[in-house]
XYZ file of C-alpha atoms in Angstrom:
295
model
C -0.046 0.036 -0.067
C 1.301 3.091 -0.813
C 2.504 5.728 2.068
C 1.142 8.632 0.373
C -1.721 10.120 -1.491
C -0.146 13.714 -2.743
C -3.172 13.821 -5.580
C -5.565 14.804 -2.635
C -4.363 17.890 -2.492
C -5.043 20.493 -5.248
C -2.291 22.311 -6.682
C -3.535 25.527 -8.508
C -0.032 26.309 -9.771
C 3.121 24.416 -10.352
C 4.941 24.757 -6.859
C 7.761 22.912 -4.902
C 5.179 21.995 -1.708
C 8.121 21.921 0.260
C 7.549 20.748 4.171
C 10.056 20.608 6.955
C 11.585 17.329 7.610
C 12.652 15.902 11.215
C 16.013 14.608 10.876
C 15.030 11.592 12.866
C 12.537 10.758 9.625
C 15.125 11.180 7.048
C 14.843 7.983 5.743
C 11.780 5.412 5.357
C 11.577 1.627 5.582
C 8.391 -0.383 4.655
C 6.968 -3.520 4.153
C 8.323 -3.380 0.612
C 11.900 -3.096 1.992
C 12.809 -6.854 1.364
C 11.654 -6.478 -2.521
C 13.337 -3.243 -3.067
C 16.437 -4.118 -1.706
C 16.748 -7.443 -3.607
C 15.825 -5.281 -6.736
C 18.664 -2.819 -5.935
C 21.430 -5.437 -5.347
C 20.288 -6.774 -8.464
C 20.873 -3.520 -10.530
C 23.998 -2.738 -9.149
C 25.393 -6.069 -9.849
C 24.049 -6.404 -13.313
C 23.816 -2.682 -14.497
C 26.121 -0.767 -12.423
C 26.503 1.787 -15.424
C 22.930 2.500 -15.488
C 22.747 3.200 -11.775
C 25.992 4.463 -10.523
C 27.888 7.514 -11.554
C 30.144 10.111 -10.247
C 32.489 13.139 -10.972
C 35.995 13.796 -10.000
C 35.814 15.851 -6.977
C 32.658 14.433 -5.587
C 34.605 11.918 -3.278
C 34.228 14.067 -0.055
C 30.530 14.609 -0.630
C 29.900 10.846 -1.141
C 31.845 9.885 2.000
C 29.996 12.409 4.030
C 26.862 10.928 2.831
C 27.890 7.514 3.635
C 29.151 8.379 7.129
C 25.825 10.246 8.005
C 23.913 7.317 6.860
C 25.718 5.088 8.688
C 25.201 7.042 11.912
C 21.639 7.566 11.216
C 20.985 3.699 10.664
C 22.961 2.897 13.928
C 20.822 5.079 15.815
C 17.445 4.685 14.348
C 17.354 1.379 12.482
C 19.024 -1.126 15.063
C 16.368 -3.590 14.435
C 17.380 -3.819 10.614
C 21.153 -3.753 10.952
C 23.839 -4.832 12.838
C 27.197 -3.160 12.480
C 30.415 -5.053 12.945
C 34.327 -3.852 11.850
C 34.029 -2.884 8.464
C 30.713 -4.400 7.595
C 26.862 -4.315 7.999
C 24.466 -6.950 8.601
C 21.066 -7.054 7.462
C 19.080 -8.449 10.158
C 16.130 -9.409 7.783
C 18.107 -11.545 4.925
C 21.326 -12.020 7.053
C 23.356 -10.550 4.279
C 26.730 -9.114 5.402
C 27.771 -6.219 3.270
C 31.737 -5.240 3.470
C 31.630 -1.239 3.890
C 35.298 -0.243 3.865
C 36.108 -1.794 0.213
C 33.173 -0.424 -1.793
C 32.645 2.881 -3.412
C 30.538 4.901 -0.852
C 27.513 5.389 -2.917
C 27.406 1.609 -4.068
C 26.987 1.118 -0.062
C 24.505 3.654 0.338
C 22.667 1.976 -2.819
C 23.023 -1.750 -1.084
C 21.974 -0.495 2.420
C 18.595 1.544 2.147
C 15.714 1.778 -0.139
C 16.346 5.447 -0.881
C 18.174 6.528 -4.077
C 20.337 9.660 -3.783
C 21.557 12.221 -5.841
C 24.315 14.787 -4.501
C 24.449 18.321 -5.992
C 27.232 20.473 -5.752
C 27.744 24.128 -6.731
C 30.236 24.424 -9.498
C 31.030 27.454 -11.447
C 28.078 29.600 -9.470
C 25.446 26.499 -10.288
C 24.324 23.434 -8.648
C 25.288 20.465 -10.468
C 24.367 16.760 -10.192
C 28.064 15.266 -9.309
C 27.219 11.591 -8.090
C 24.381 9.625 -7.574
C 22.958 5.939 -6.951
C 19.763 5.837 -8.768
C 18.305 2.275 -9.002
C 14.884 3.458 -9.397
C 14.473 6.141 -12.007
C 11.103 7.525 -13.178
C 11.712 7.939 -16.966
C 15.402 9.399 -16.748
C 18.669 7.848 -17.031
C 21.489 8.682 -14.690
C 24.052 8.891 -17.456
C 22.023 11.444 -19.442
C 22.098 13.758 -16.186
C 25.401 13.313 -14.720
C 27.200 16.657 -14.579
C 24.458 18.777 -15.529
C 23.097 21.749 -13.851
C 19.536 21.819 -12.163
C 17.737 23.563 -14.844
C 18.927 21.245 -17.691
C 18.140 18.154 -15.349
C 14.542 19.136 -14.960
C 14.369 20.334 -18.949
C 11.533 17.629 -19.449
C 9.419 19.085 -17.069
C 6.795 21.467 -18.278
C 7.183 24.873 -16.543
C 9.992 23.830 -14.304
C 12.715 26.514 -15.776
C 10.059 29.173 -15.745
C 8.180 28.646 -12.587
C 10.533 26.796 -10.202
C 14.080 27.310 -11.762
C 14.726 30.156 -9.357
C 12.762 28.932 -6.031
C 14.876 25.890 -6.122
C 18.272 27.596 -6.473
C 17.150 30.173 -3.417
C 15.976 26.827 -1.521
C 19.438 25.214 -2.113
C 21.414 28.166 -1.084
C 19.396 28.719 2.058
C 19.033 24.935 3.072
C 20.308 24.540 6.725
C 22.161 21.328 7.538
C 20.068 20.873 10.992
C 16.778 21.600 8.834
C 15.950 19.161 6.043
C 13.189 19.093 3.892
C 10.564 16.970 1.892
C 8.348 16.841 -0.841
C 6.029 14.432 -2.779
C 5.642 13.918 -6.452
C 3.422 11.433 -8.072
C 2.521 9.581 -11.339
C 0.421 6.857 -12.972
C 2.555 3.955 -14.657
C 1.287 0.798 -16.364
C 4.126 -1.114 -14.369
C 5.074 -2.040 -11.062
C 8.553 -2.217 -12.179
C 11.043 0.295 -10.202
C 13.809 0.943 -12.767
C 12.012 3.019 -15.612
C 14.156 4.505 -18.180
C 12.937 6.889 -20.666
C 11.964 4.030 -23.169
C 9.168 2.943 -20.955
C 7.219 5.891 -21.954
C 6.765 4.366 -25.654
C 6.046 0.989 -24.494
C 2.424 1.616 -23.022
C -0.191 -0.810 -24.307
C -4.090 -0.219 -24.535
C -5.526 -0.412 -21.059
C -9.369 -1.229 -20.875
C -11.512 0.358 -18.112
C -12.061 -2.851 -16.526
C -8.142 -3.478 -16.231
C -7.243 -0.026 -14.866
C -7.266 -1.156 -11.162
C -4.622 -3.699 -11.679
C -2.615 -2.469 -14.669
C -2.213 1.240 -13.585
C -0.081 2.161 -10.491
C 0.101 5.010 -8.367
C 4.060 5.895 -8.229
C 4.916 8.141 -5.357
C 8.370 9.646 -4.744
C 9.248 10.930 -1.235
C 11.904 13.474 -2.092
C 14.187 14.696 0.755
C 16.936 17.396 0.629
C 19.526 17.717 3.309
C 22.656 19.686 3.140
C 25.748 17.864 3.992
C 27.380 20.154 6.665
C 31.470 19.594 5.984
C 31.284 19.259 1.929
C 28.130 21.555 1.688
C 26.990 19.067 -1.103
C 23.170 18.624 -1.253
C 21.807 15.051 -0.586
C 18.653 14.731 -2.846
C 17.096 11.299 -1.581
C 14.201 9.566 -3.377
C 12.179 6.841 -1.674
C 9.777 5.348 -4.373
C 6.291 3.725 -3.438
C 4.281 1.873 -6.083
C 0.692 0.453 -5.437
C -2.018 -0.814 -7.924
C -4.426 1.859 -8.556
C -7.165 -0.008 -7.282
C -5.597 -0.432 -3.617
C -4.556 3.190 -4.093
C -7.965 4.352 -4.706
C -9.459 3.304 -1.359
C -12.233 5.892 -0.704
C -15.110 7.704 -3.050
C -12.884 11.070 -1.849
C -9.868 9.528 -3.282
C -11.386 8.986 -6.544
C -12.809 12.195 -6.540
C -9.725 13.893 -5.782
C -8.002 12.213 -8.735
C -10.486 12.942 -10.855
C -10.453 16.728 -10.248
C -6.514 16.331 -10.623
C -6.728 15.013 -13.977
C -9.066 17.623 -15.122
C -6.778 20.188 -13.507
C -3.704 19.090 -15.454
C -2.617 21.097 -18.433
C -2.048 19.438 -21.653
C 1.833 19.624 -21.451
C 1.971 18.332 -18.043
C -0.574 15.491 -18.685
C 1.554 14.308 -21.706
C 4.931 14.306 -19.427
C 2.946 12.145 -17.269
C 2.068 10.009 -19.780
C -1.664 10.229 -19.149
C -2.946 11.381 -22.816
C -3.996 7.739 -24.088
C -5.291 6.330 -20.875
C -6.998 9.421 -19.637
C -11.029 8.594 -20.771
C -10.588 5.042 -19.748
C -9.189 6.274 -16.087
C -11.815 8.925 -15.588
C -14.523 6.025 -16.229
C -12.907 3.664 -13.728
C -12.585 6.526 -11.128
C -16.426 7.387 -11.653
C -17.419 3.816 -11.196
C -15.312 3.525 -8.257
C -16.564 6.536 -6.856
C -20.141 5.731 -7.247
C -19.928 2.343 -5.919
C -18.170 3.549 -2.614
C -20.549 6.124 -2.209
C -23.827 3.677 -2.257
C -21.782 1.515 0.515
């Protein structure tokens, strides 16, 4: 079950919808942990060039992120990990992960469900300098590494005009002791977590009577945290994927999603890959709402 339903709130304009984040809630674990960690390990083993990348000069930030994460796990996830000299033992799977002889972001990717992108200021702008990205939503790390924020978000309709400057100001003001979070949502026709850009072209027709199990609500819980020593920004992405039939549990949720779909401008609807499925999706949601109202 998805942890969040961000579509329940209307957004009259393109906003970041940033909220304060208690540092003790930095990472999020869930019932999907075992399956997601298996997927992460497989991707790192089999497709390292797709999910790991770094630029020279980013080593300090990577090491600092790993140190901060290990400290967090020792203090807030002692039921999940036991730490030994140079290693972490996953108490769920029994796997022992060597820490000292692997690149820092590979260790991060094998320890937690969050993906992490490090952004550092170079020549006056924030640039993606390193990342472990096992669960991308229609983008490839190899195409984004080394690029500034505006370029990274080029495919997002309205980002440069409406959010480019606010995001830069947020990054400048971000305090190491005051991380923040936001939620992002989309609808996808798969429960796969690794979604390269090519997936947008692969969607098959989905009849209304299959929407409930064929479409999925994909939510990203995105966190932003300043690393105090390197001054890098650690951008965390925790991904939740839920069949739409499970995600729409109430008439209120069905009505809210109908409203969001009507509110979406055409460019954003195309970006979210909803153009072809919208009529069938609306039909499904209206039927779901009507049924729940009668109960």
